[in-house]
Coordinates of C-alpha atoms in Angstrom, one line a residue:
Chain A
X1 CA 8.5 -0.5 -9.9
X2 CA 10.8 -3.4 -10.6
X3 CA 13.0 -2.8 -7.3
X4 CA 9.4 -2.6 -5.2
X5 CA 8.2 -6.0 -7.1
X6 CA 11.8 -7.1 -5.4
X7 CA 11.3 -6.5 -2.1
X8 CA 7.8 -7.9 -2.1
X9 CA 8.5 -11.0 -3.6
X10 CA 11.7 -11.0 -1.2
X11 CA 8.9 -10.5 1.8
X12 CA 6.8 -13.0 0.3
X13 CA 9.5 -15.8 -0.1
X14 CA 9.8 -15.4 3.7
X15 CA 6.4 -16.5 4.2
X16 CA 6.0 -20.1 4.6
X17 CA 2.3 -20.1 3.2
X18 CA 4.1 -19.7 -0.2
X19 CA 6.2 -23.1 0.6
X20 CA 3.1 -24.7 1.7
X21 CA 1.2 -23.9 -1.5
X22 CA 4.2 -25.2 -3.7
X23 CA 4.5 -27.9 -1.4
X24 CA 1.1 -29.1 -2.2
X25 CA 0.9 -29.4 -5.9
X26 CA 4.0 -30.7 -5.7
X27 CA 2.9 -33.6 -3.6
X28 CA -1.0 -33.5 -5.5
X29 CA 0.4 -33.7 -8.9
X30 CA 3.6 -36.6 -8.2
X31 CA 0.2 -38.3 -6.0
X32 CA -1.9 -38.1 -9.1
X33 CA 1.1 -39.2 -11.6
X34 CA 2.3 -42.1 -10.2
X35 CA -0.4 -43.6 -8.4
X36 CA -3.1 -42.4 -10.4
X37 CA -2.0 -43.7 -13.2
X38 CA -1.8 -41.8 -16.5
X39 CA -1.3 -38.2 -17.8
X40 CA -4.0 -37.3 -19.4
X41 CA -6.3 -38.7 -16.3
X42 CA -3.8 -36.6 -13.6
X43 CA -4.3 -33.6 -16.2
X44 CA -7.9 -33.6 -15.9
X45 CA -7.8 -34.1 -12.3
X46 CA -5.2 -31.0 -12.0
X47 CA -7.7 -29.1 -13.8
X48 CA -10.6 -29.4 -11.3
X49 CA -8.7 -29.0 -8.7
X50 CA -6.5 -25.8 -10.1
X51 CA -9.6 -24.4 -11.1
X52 CA -11.2 -23.9 -7.9
X53 CA -8.3 -23.9 -5.6
X54 CA -5.5 -21.0 -7.5
X55 CA -8.7 -18.4 -7.7
X56 CA -9.3 -19.1 -3.9
X57 CA -5.2 -18.7 -3.0
X58 CA -4.5 -16.1 -5.1
X59 CA -7.4 -14.1 -3.8
X60 CA -6.5 -15.0 0.2
X61 CA -2.9 -14.1 -0.8
X62 CA -3.4 -11.0 -2.7
X63 CA -6.2 -9.8 0.2
X64 CA -3.7 -10.6 3.1
X65 CA -0.5 -9.3 1.7
X66 CA -2.2 -5.7 1.1
X67 CA -3.3 -5.6 4.6
X68 CA -0.3 -6.9 6.3
X69 CA 2.4 -4.7 4.0
X70 CA 0.4 -1.5 5.2
X71 CA 3.4 -0.2 7.5
X72 CA 5.7 -0.8 4.1
X73 CA 2.9 0.7 2.2
X74 CA 2.7 3.8 4.0
X75 CA 6.5 4.0 4.4
X76 CA 7.1 3.9 0.6
X77 CA 4.4 6.7 -0.4
X78 CA 6.7 9.4 1.4
X79 CA 9.6 8.3 -0.8
X80 CA 9.8 9.7 -4.4
X81 CA 8.1 6.5 -5.9
X82 CA 5.0 7.2 -8.4
X83 CA 1.5 6.0 -6.5
X84 CA 1.1 3.3 -9.4
X85 CA 4.7 1.6 -9.3
X86 CA 4.2 1.2 -5.2
X87 CA 1.0 -0.5 -5.7
X88 CA 1.7 -2.4 -9.0
X89 CA 4.8 -3.6 -7.8
X90 CA 3.6 -5.0 -4.9
X91 CA 0.8 -6.9 -6.9
X92 CA 2.9 -8.3 -9.1
X93 CA 5.0 -9.6 -6.5
X94 CA 2.5 -11.1 -5.3
X95 CA 1.1 -12.7 -8.4
X96 CA 4.9 -13.6 -9.3
X97 CA 5.4 -15.6 -6.7
X98 CA 2.1 -17.3 -6.2
X99 CA 2.6 -18.3 -10.1
X100 CA 6.4 -19.4 -9.7
X101 CA 4.6 -21.5 -7.2
X102 CA 2.4 -23.0 -9.5
X103 CA 4.9 -23.6 -12.2
X104 CA 7.3 -25.3 -9.9
X105 CA 4.7 -27.2 -7.7
X106 CA 3.2 -28.9 -11.0
X107 CA 6.1 -28.2 -13.1
X108 CA 8.5 -30.2 -11.8
X109 CA 6.5 -33.7 -11.3
X110 CA 5.2 -33.4 -14.8
X111 CA 8.7 -33.1 -16.2
X112 CA 10.3 -35.5 -14.1
X113 CA 7.5 -38.5 -15.5
X114 CA 8.8 -37.5 -19.0
X115 CA 6.0 -34.2 -20.2
X116 CA 8.3 -34.0 -22.7
X117 CA 8.6 -36.7 -24.7
X118 CA 4.7 -37.1 -24.7
X119 CA 1.7 -36.1 -26.9
X120 CA 0.1 -34.5 -23.8
X121 CA 2.6 -32.0 -23.7
X122 CA -0.1 -29.2 -25.2
X123 CA -2.5 -30.0 -23.0
X124 CA -0.5 -29.2 -20.1
X125 CA 1.1 -26.6 -21.5
X126 CA -2.7 -25.7 -21.8
X127 CA -3.2 -25.8 -18.1
X128 CA -0.4 -24.1 -17.0
X129 CA -0.7 -21.7 -18.9
X130 CA -4.3 -21.3 -17.5
X131 CA -3.2 -21.3 -13.9
X132 CA -1.0 -18.7 -14.3
X133 CA -3.7 -16.6 -16.0
X134 CA -5.7 -17.3 -12.5
X135 CA -3.5 -16.5 -10.2
X136 CA -2.9 -12.7 -11.7
X137 CA -7.0 -12.6 -12.8
X138 CA -7.9 -13.1 -8.8
X139 CA -4.8 -11.7 -7.0
X140 CA -5.3 -8.6 -9.0
X141 CA -9.4 -8.4 -8.1
X142 CA -8.3 -9.6 -4.5
X143 CA -5.7 -6.1 -4.2
X144 CA -8.7 -4.3 -5.4
X145 CA -10.8 -5.2 -3.5
X146 CA -8.4 -4.5 -0.3
X147 CA -7.4 -0.8 -1.9
X148 CA -11.0 0.0 -1.8
X149 CA -11.7 -1.2 1.8
X150 CA -9.9 0.3 4.8
X151 CA -11.4 -2.5 7.2
X152 CA -10.0 -5.8 6.7
X153 CA -13.0 -8.2 7.9
X154 CA -14.9 -6.4 5.2
X155 CA -12.1 -6.3 2.2
X156 CA -11.6 -10.2 3.1
X157 CA -15.0 -11.3 3.3
X158 CA -15.8 -9.1 -0.3
X159 CA -13.0 -11.0 -1.9
X160 CA -13.9 -14.4 -0.9
X161 CA -17.6 -13.4 -1.6
X162 CA -15.9 -12.4 -5.1
X163 CA -14.3 -15.9 -5.4
X164 CA -17.5 -17.8 -4.3
X165 CA -19.4 -15.8 -7.0
X166 CA -17.2 -17.2 -10.1
X167 CA -16.2 -20.4 -8.7
X168 CA -20.2 -21.9 -7.7
X169 CA -22.4 -19.4 -7.8
X170 CA -22.1 -18.6 -11.4
X171 CA -22.0 -22.1 -12.3
X172 CA -25.1 -22.9 -10.5
X173 CA -27.0 -19.5 -12.1
X174 CA -25.4 -20.5 -15.7
X175 CA -27.0 -24.2 -15.4
X176 CA -30.2 -22.7 -13.9
X177 CA -30.8 -20.4 -17.2
X178 CA -29.7 -23.5 -19.6
X179 CA -32.7 -25.6 -17.8
X180 CA -35.1 -23.2 -17.5
X181 CA -34.8 -22.1 -21.3
X182 CA -33.8 -25.3 -23.1
X183 CA -36.3 -24.7 -25.7
X184 CA -34.5 -22.1 -26.7
X185 CA -31.1 -22.1 -28.6
X186 CA -28.3 -21.4 -26.0
X187 CA -25.5 -21.7 -27.7
X188 CA -24.6 -18.1 -28.2
X189 CA -25.5 -17.2 -24.9
X190 CA -23.6 -20.1 -23.5
X191 CA -20.6 -18.9 -25.3
X192 CA -21.4 -15.1 -24.2
X193 CA -22.1 -16.0 -20.3
X194 CA -18.6 -18.1 -20.3
X195 CA -16.7 -14.8 -21.1
X196 CA -17.9 -13.2 -18.2
X197 CA -16.3 -15.6 -16.1
X198 CA -12.5 -16.1 -16.2
X199 CA -13.0 -19.6 -14.1
X200 CA -15.2 -20.9 -16.9
X201 CA -13.3 -19.6 -19.8
X202 CA -10.4 -21.3 -18.4
X203 CA -12.7 -24.9 -17.8
X204 CA -13.9 -24.7 -21.2
X205 CA -10.4 -24.0 -22.8
X206 CA -8.9 -27.1 -21.5
X207 CA -11.8 -29.4 -22.0
X208 CA -11.7 -28.6 -25.8
X209 CA -7.9 -29.0 -25.8
X210 CA -8.5 -32.3 -24.3
X211 CA -11.0 -33.1 -26.8
X212 CA -13.9 -34.4 -24.4
X213 CA -16.3 -31.6 -25.6
X214 CA -17.9 -34.4 -26.9
X215 CA -19.2 -35.2 -23.1
X216 CA -20.6 -31.7 -23.2
X217 CA -23.7 -32.4 -26.1
X218 CA -24.4 -30.1 -28.5
X219 CA -23.5 -26.7 -26.9
X220 CA -20.2 -28.0 -26.3
X221 CA -20.2 -28.8 -30.4
X222 CA -21.0 -25.3 -31.3
X223 CA -18.8 -24.0 -28.7
X224 CA -16.1 -26.2 -29.9
X225 CA -17.0 -24.7 -33.5
X226 CA -16.2 -21.5 -31.8
X227 CA -13.5 -22.1 -29.7
X228 CA -11.7 -25.2 -31.3
X229 CA -10.6 -22.7 -33.8
X230 CA -7.5 -20.7 -33.7
X231 CA -9.7 -17.5 -34.0
X232 CA -11.5 -18.8 -30.5
X233 CA -8.6 -19.4 -29.2
X234 CA -7.2 -16.7 -29.7
X235 CA -10.3 -14.6 -28.3
X236 CA -10.5 -16.7 -25.4
X237 CA -6.9 -15.9 -24.7
X238 CA -7.8 -12.1 -25.4
X239 CA -10.5 -12.3 -22.6
X240 CA -8.5 -13.7 -20.2
X241 CA -5.9 -10.8 -20.8
X242 CA -9.2 -8.0 -20.8
X243 CA -9.6 -10.1 -17.2
X244 CA -6.3 -9.2 -16.0
X245 CA -6.2 -5.5 -17.1
X246 CA -9.4 -4.7 -16.0
X247 CA -9.0 -5.1 -12.2
X248 CA -5.4 -3.9 -12.6
X249 CA -6.5 -0.7 -14.1
X250 CA -9.3 -0.5 -11.1
X251 CA -6.2 -1.0 -8.9
X252 CA -4.5 2.0 -10.8
X253 CA -7.4 4.2 -10.5
X254 CA -8.2 3.6 -6.9
X255 CA -4.7 4.0 -5.8
X256 CA -3.8 7.2 -7.4
X257 CA -7.3 8.6 -5.6
X258 CA -7.1 7.2 -2.6
X259 CA -5.8 9.1 1.1
X260 CA -3.2 7.6 3.2
Chain B
X1 CA 9.6 26.4 -1.2
X2 CA 6.0 25.6 -0.1
X3 CA 3.0 27.7 -1.4
X4 CA -0.3 26.7 -0.2
X5 CA -3.3 28.0 -1.1
X6 CA -6.6 27.8 0.2
X7 CA -6.5 24.2 0.9
X8 CA -9.4 22.1 2.0
X9 CA -9.6 18.7 3.0
X10 CA -12.3 16.5 4.2
X11 CA -12.6 12.7 5.4
X12 CA -16.3 11.8 4.7
X13 CA -18.5 14.4 6.5
X14 CA -15.6 15.5 8.9
X15 CA -13.7 18.8 7.9
X16 CA -10.1 18.7 8.8
X17 CA -8.8 21.4 6.4
X18 CA -10.9 24.4 5.7
X19 CA -9.0 26.8 3.4
X20 CA -5.4 27.1 4.8
X21 CA -3.0 29.0 3.0
X22 CA 0.6 29.4 3.7
X23 CA 3.7 30.1 2.5
X24 CA 7.3 29.0 3.6
X25 CA 10.0 31.2 2.2
X26 CA 12.7 31.5 4.3
X27 CA 14.6 28.7 5.8
X28 CA 14.6 27.9 9.2
X29 CA 12.4 26.1 11.7
X30 CA 8.8 26.5 12.1
X31 CA 6.8 24.9 14.2
X32 CA 3.3 23.5 13.6
X33 CA 0.9 23.6 16.7
X34 CA -2.6 22.9 17.2
X35 CA -5.0 20.8 19.6
X36 CA -5.4 17.4 18.6
X37 CA -7.2 16.8 15.6
X38 CA -6.9 20.2 14.5
X39 CA -5.6 19.1 10.7
X40 CA -1.8 19.2 11.6
X41 CA -0.6 15.8 10.5
X42 CA -3.6 16.1 7.5
X43 CA -1.7 19.0 6.5
X44 CA 1.8 17.3 6.5
X45 CA 0.3 14.9 4.9
X46 CA -0.8 16.8 2.1
X47 CA 2.4 18.2 1.5
X48 CA 4.0 15.1 1.0
X49 CA 0.8 13.7 -1.4
X50 CA -0.3 11.4 1.0
X51 CA -3.7 12.9 1.4
X52 CA -5.2 14.0 -1.8
X53 CA -6.8 17.6 -1.7
X54 CA -10.1 18.4 -1.6
X55 CA -9.6 21.8 -2.9
X56 CA -6.8 24.3 -3.4
X57 CA -3.3 23.7 -4.4
X58 CA 0.2 22.8 -3.4
X59 CA 2.9 24.1 -4.7
X60 CA 6.8 23.3 -4.4
X61 CA 9.2 25.4 -5.9
X62 CA 6.7 26.8 -7.7
X63 CA 5.5 23.6 -9.2
X64 CA 2.1 22.2 -8.5
X65 CA 2.7 18.9 -6.9
X66 CA -0.9 17.2 -7.7
X67 CA 0.6 14.2 -9.4
X68 CA 4.1 14.8 -9.2
X69 CA 6.4 12.5 -7.2
X70 CA 9.6 13.3 -7.9
X71 CA 9.6 16.9 -5.4
X72 CA 9.7 14.6 -2.8
X73 CA 13.2 13.7 -3.4
X74 CA 13.4 17.1 -1.8
X75 CA 11.6 16.2 1.3
X76 CA 12.8 13.9 4.3
X77 CA 9.5 13.2 6.3
X78 CA 9.4 11.4 9.8
X79 CA 6.2 10.1 9.9
X80 CA 3.9 10.7 13.5
X81 CA 3.9 6.5 13.8
X82 CA 6.6 4.5 13.3
X83 CA 5.5 1.8 11.6
X84 CA 7.7 -0.6 9.7
X85 CA 7.7 -3.9 8.0
X86 CA 8.4 -6.4 11.2
X87 CA 9.7 -9.2 9.6
X88 CA 13.0 -6.6 8.4
X89 CA 15.7 -5.9 10.1
X90 CA 17.1 -2.5 11.2
X91 CA 20.0 -2.8 9.0
X92 CA 17.8 -4.4 6.4
X93 CA 15.4 -1.2 5.9
X94 CA 17.9 0.9 5.4
X95 CA 19.3 -0.7 3.2
X96 CA 16.2 -1.1 1.4
X97 CA 15.3 2.4 1.5
X98 CA 18.6 3.5 0.2
X99 CA 18.0 0.9 -2.5
X100 CA 14.5 2.4 -3.2
X101 CA 15.5 5.9 -3.5
X102 CA 19.0 5.9 -4.7
X103 CA 21.5 9.0 -4.1
X104 CA 23.9 9.2 -1.7
X105 CA 22.5 8.6 2.0
X106 CA 24.9 8.6 4.9
X107 CA 23.3 6.9 8.0
X108 CA 26.3 6.3 10.1
X109 CA 26.4 9.6 11.7
X110 CA 23.0 9.4 12.4
X111 CA 23.6 5.6 14.0
X112 CA 26.5 6.7 16.2
X113 CA 24.2 9.8 17.3
X114 CA 21.5 7.7 18.8
X115 CA 23.5 4.7 19.6
X116 CA 21.6 2.7 17.5
X117 CA 24.7 -0.1 16.4
X118 CA 23.5 -2.8 19.1
X119 CA 20.0 -2.7 17.2
X120 CA 20.9 -3.1 13.8
X121 CA 20.6 -6.9 13.7
X122 CA 17.2 -6.6 15.2
X123 CA 13.5 -7.2 13.8
X124 CA 11.9 -4.2 13.9
X125 CA 8.9 -5.9 15.2
X126 CA 11.1 -6.4 18.6
X127 CA 12.4 -2.9 18.7
X128 CA 10.9 -0.9 21.7
X129 CA 8.8 2.3 20.9
X130 CA 12.1 5.1 21.7
X131 CA 14.3 2.9 19.7
X132 CA 12.0 2.2 16.7
X133 CA 11.6 6.3 16.9
X134 CA 15.2 6.4 16.8
X135 CA 15.4 4.3 13.7
X136 CA 12.6 6.5 12.2
X137 CA 14.5 9.6 12.8
X138 CA 17.4 7.8 11.1
X139 CA 15.6 7.1 8.1
X140 CA 14.0 10.1 7.4
X141 CA 17.3 12.7 8.1
X142 CA 20.2 10.2 6.5
X143 CA 19.8 12.0 3.1
X144 CA 20.7 15.7 3.0
X145 CA 17.6 17.1 1.5
X146 CA 16.3 20.7 1.5
X147 CA 13.1 20.1 3.6
X148 CA 12.8 18.5 6.4
X149 CA 8.8 17.5 7.9
X150 CA 9.0 16.3 11.4
X151 CA 5.4 14.8 12.6
X152 CA 6.0 14.7 16.7
X153 CA 9.9 14.0 16.6
X154 CA 10.2 14.1 20.6
X155 CA 7.7 11.4 20.9
X156 CA 9.1 8.6 23.1
X157 CA 12.7 9.5 23.1
X158 CA 14.4 9.6 26.5
X159 CA 16.1 12.9 27.6
X160 CA 19.5 12.3 25.9
X161 CA 18.5 11.1 22.9
X162 CA 16.0 14.5 22.8
X163 CA 18.7 16.9 23.6
X164 CA 21.2 15.3 20.5
X165 CA 18.0 15.4 18.4
X166 CA 17.8 19.4 19.0
X167 CA 21.5 19.8 18.2
X168 CA 20.9 18.0 15.3
X169 CA 18.2 20.2 13.8
X170 CA 20.7 23.4 15.2
X171 CA 23.1 22.0 12.5
X172 CA 20.5 21.3 9.3
X173 CA 19.2 24.8 10.5
X174 CA 22.8 26.1 9.6
X175 CA 22.9 24.7 6.7
X176 CA 19.7 26.6 5.4
X177 CA 17.1 24.2 5.4
X178 CA 13.5 24.2 5.3
X179 CA 12.1 22.6 8.5
X180 CA 8.6 21.8 9.5
X181 CA 7.7 20.3 12.8
X182 CA 4.4 19.8 14.7
X183 CA 4.7 18.9 18.1
X184 CA 3.1 19.3 21.4
X185 CA 6.4 20.0 23.6
X186 CA 6.0 23.7 24.3
X187 CA 9.6 23.8 25.9
X188 CA 10.5 22.2 22.4
X189 CA 9.0 24.9 20.7
X190 CA 10.5 27.8 23.0
X191 CA 13.6 26.6 22.4
X192 CA 14.1 25.6 18.3
X193 CA 11.4 27.5 16.3
X194 CA 12.0 30.3 14.8
X195 CA 7.8 30.6 13.5
X196 CA 5.1 29.3 14.9
X197 CA 1.7 27.9 12.8
X198 CA -1.3 27.9 15.1
X199 CA -4.2 25.6 13.5
X200 CA -7.4 25.7 15.1
X201 CA -10.0 23.9 13.5
X202 CA -8.8 23.7 10.5
X203 CA -7.8 27.5 10.0
X204 CA -4.6 29.2 10.8
X205 CA -5.6 30.8 13.4
X206 CA -1.8 32.6 14.1
X207 CA 1.3 32.9 12.3
X208 CA 4.1 34.6 13.5
X209 CA 7.1 35.0 15.7
X210 CA 7.3 33.4 19.3
X211 CA 7.7 36.7 20.6
X212 CA 4.9 38.5 18.4
X213 CA 2.6 35.6 19.4
X214 CA 3.2 36.7 23.1
X215 CA 2.8 40.1 23.0
X216 CA -0.3 39.8 20.7
X217 CA -1.7 37.6 23.7
X218 CA -0.2 39.6 26.3
X219 CA 1.0 36.4 28.1
X220 CA 4.6 35.7 29.2
X221 CA 4.9 32.4 28.2
X222 CA 4.0 30.5 25.4
X223 CA 1.8 28.0 27.1
X224 CA -0.1 30.9 28.4
X225 CA -0.5 32.3 24.7
X226 CA -1.9 29.1 23.5
X227 CA -4.1 29.0 26.4
X228 CA -5.5 32.7 25.2
X229 CA -6.1 31.8 21.8
X230 CA -8.0 28.4 23.0
X231 CA -10.1 30.4 25.3
X232 CA -10.6 32.8 22.6
X233 CA -11.7 30.3 20.0
X234 CA -15.0 28.9 20.6
X235 CA -13.9 26.1 22.3
X236 CA -16.7 26.5 25.1
X237 CA -13.5 27.0 27.3
X238 CA -14.6 29.4 30.1
X239 CA -12.2 32.2 30.8
X240 CA -12.0 32.2 34.5
X241 CA -8.7 30.5 34.2
X242 CA -9.3 27.2 33.6
X243 CA -8.6 27.5 29.9
X244 CA -5.1 27.3 30.4
X245 CA -4.9 24.3 32.0
X246 CA -7.7 23.1 29.3
X247 CA -4.6 24.0 26.7
X248 CA -2.6 22.5 28.4
X249 CA -4.1 19.0 28.4
X250 CA -4.8 19.5 24.8
X251 CA -1.7 20.2 23.8
X252 CA -0.1 17.7 25.9
X253 CA -1.6 15.5 23.7
X254 CA -4.5 12.4 25.2

């Protein structure tokens, strides 16, 4: 599996999109830090971008890489290699290269700015951690969708739809539900509903760290009570892990049963 | 070596293999013949575990291959369509497969045999069809495995390369290997094969030696025998002599 990871990674490092992606973060973080003024402001701005962009790019990369490496996959399938290793190797290759782009692109400017000697270090770490999680989650979902759909157009469309759902539509429905049932206590529902969307969960994790949950009103306070604790934090991270594991399990299931 | 029992396989509603049972117990070259869409490639892919059987079992050296992968170490496979990662050079591809598969392959003599030295540094995307097929052959045959499965090995090869391939296959046969070949070139079969398996509409229609096939259908050449088979089969060919032509068309491949 690690050999396949290595080759997928090597293959991806030749693609200029990965560099463009990394360079974009580099430029963005640097300009937010030096032109926008201040670490915590930069972190909040970056959060809003990372929460939307990381899932989108991970989705597109995952789908594209799967379809573009069909030849490589077919070659590997005839070799004495476990099927699940082939697909996990490729998936991890995509996810790791995206994660490294993000890590370097966002990390370097912050390190140069002096994040290590600042009190914002924890907030920044949680932002990066969440970014890494989202890379792994959405590339796994994308791989799973691509694996299930032979038709590229259909696979691409579905993957983008899933991203759109989690990034935009889900929030809309969530807000709609909150305003429709505003006469009822919705705190538990709010916590529960946010667990089912990795992007929302990530956002809450960062916002709580940033201590601006007061902006979220009473619901925010309840969420703070739950997730602000060590237990809540562990829970949310656990759920994020589950969000990686679930599509990964799906990849394995489909890969083992698929005809080539 | 390989035992196939009652193998069924369908893709969606289309039933490709309808109960194929075959045993490969003695070394030599077996030609798998049949018109397009008769299930040759599906049969091969099932042996390799790339297509998963709907029903039936395949045993390799007595062991069910279901879910297995290590047995593929003993099989060298030449896919029908040579598709490679386009960005890699020939040299990189060879090294990659060697690294992934391990073992001690010997690609040098094959590279010399097919005169591939000038192409080693070229990207695979830029190679001509015939050269790709040569790379495909080197990849498949650089290991010295006991089973060799070749899906249309001569496609795209020039006459010189075809001659060298035949020579190579004779040598491999001498080593006591099991060689399965699908092809549409009847002269190749007559020259090389020890045995013929004829697939028709998902069934094994005939299996035996070349001579036996000709005698059974009272034909003087393999092509005629195949024509008779197709006439007998309910393919809608009339028996007024058009069958042979139709068979030739079918066997040459569309």
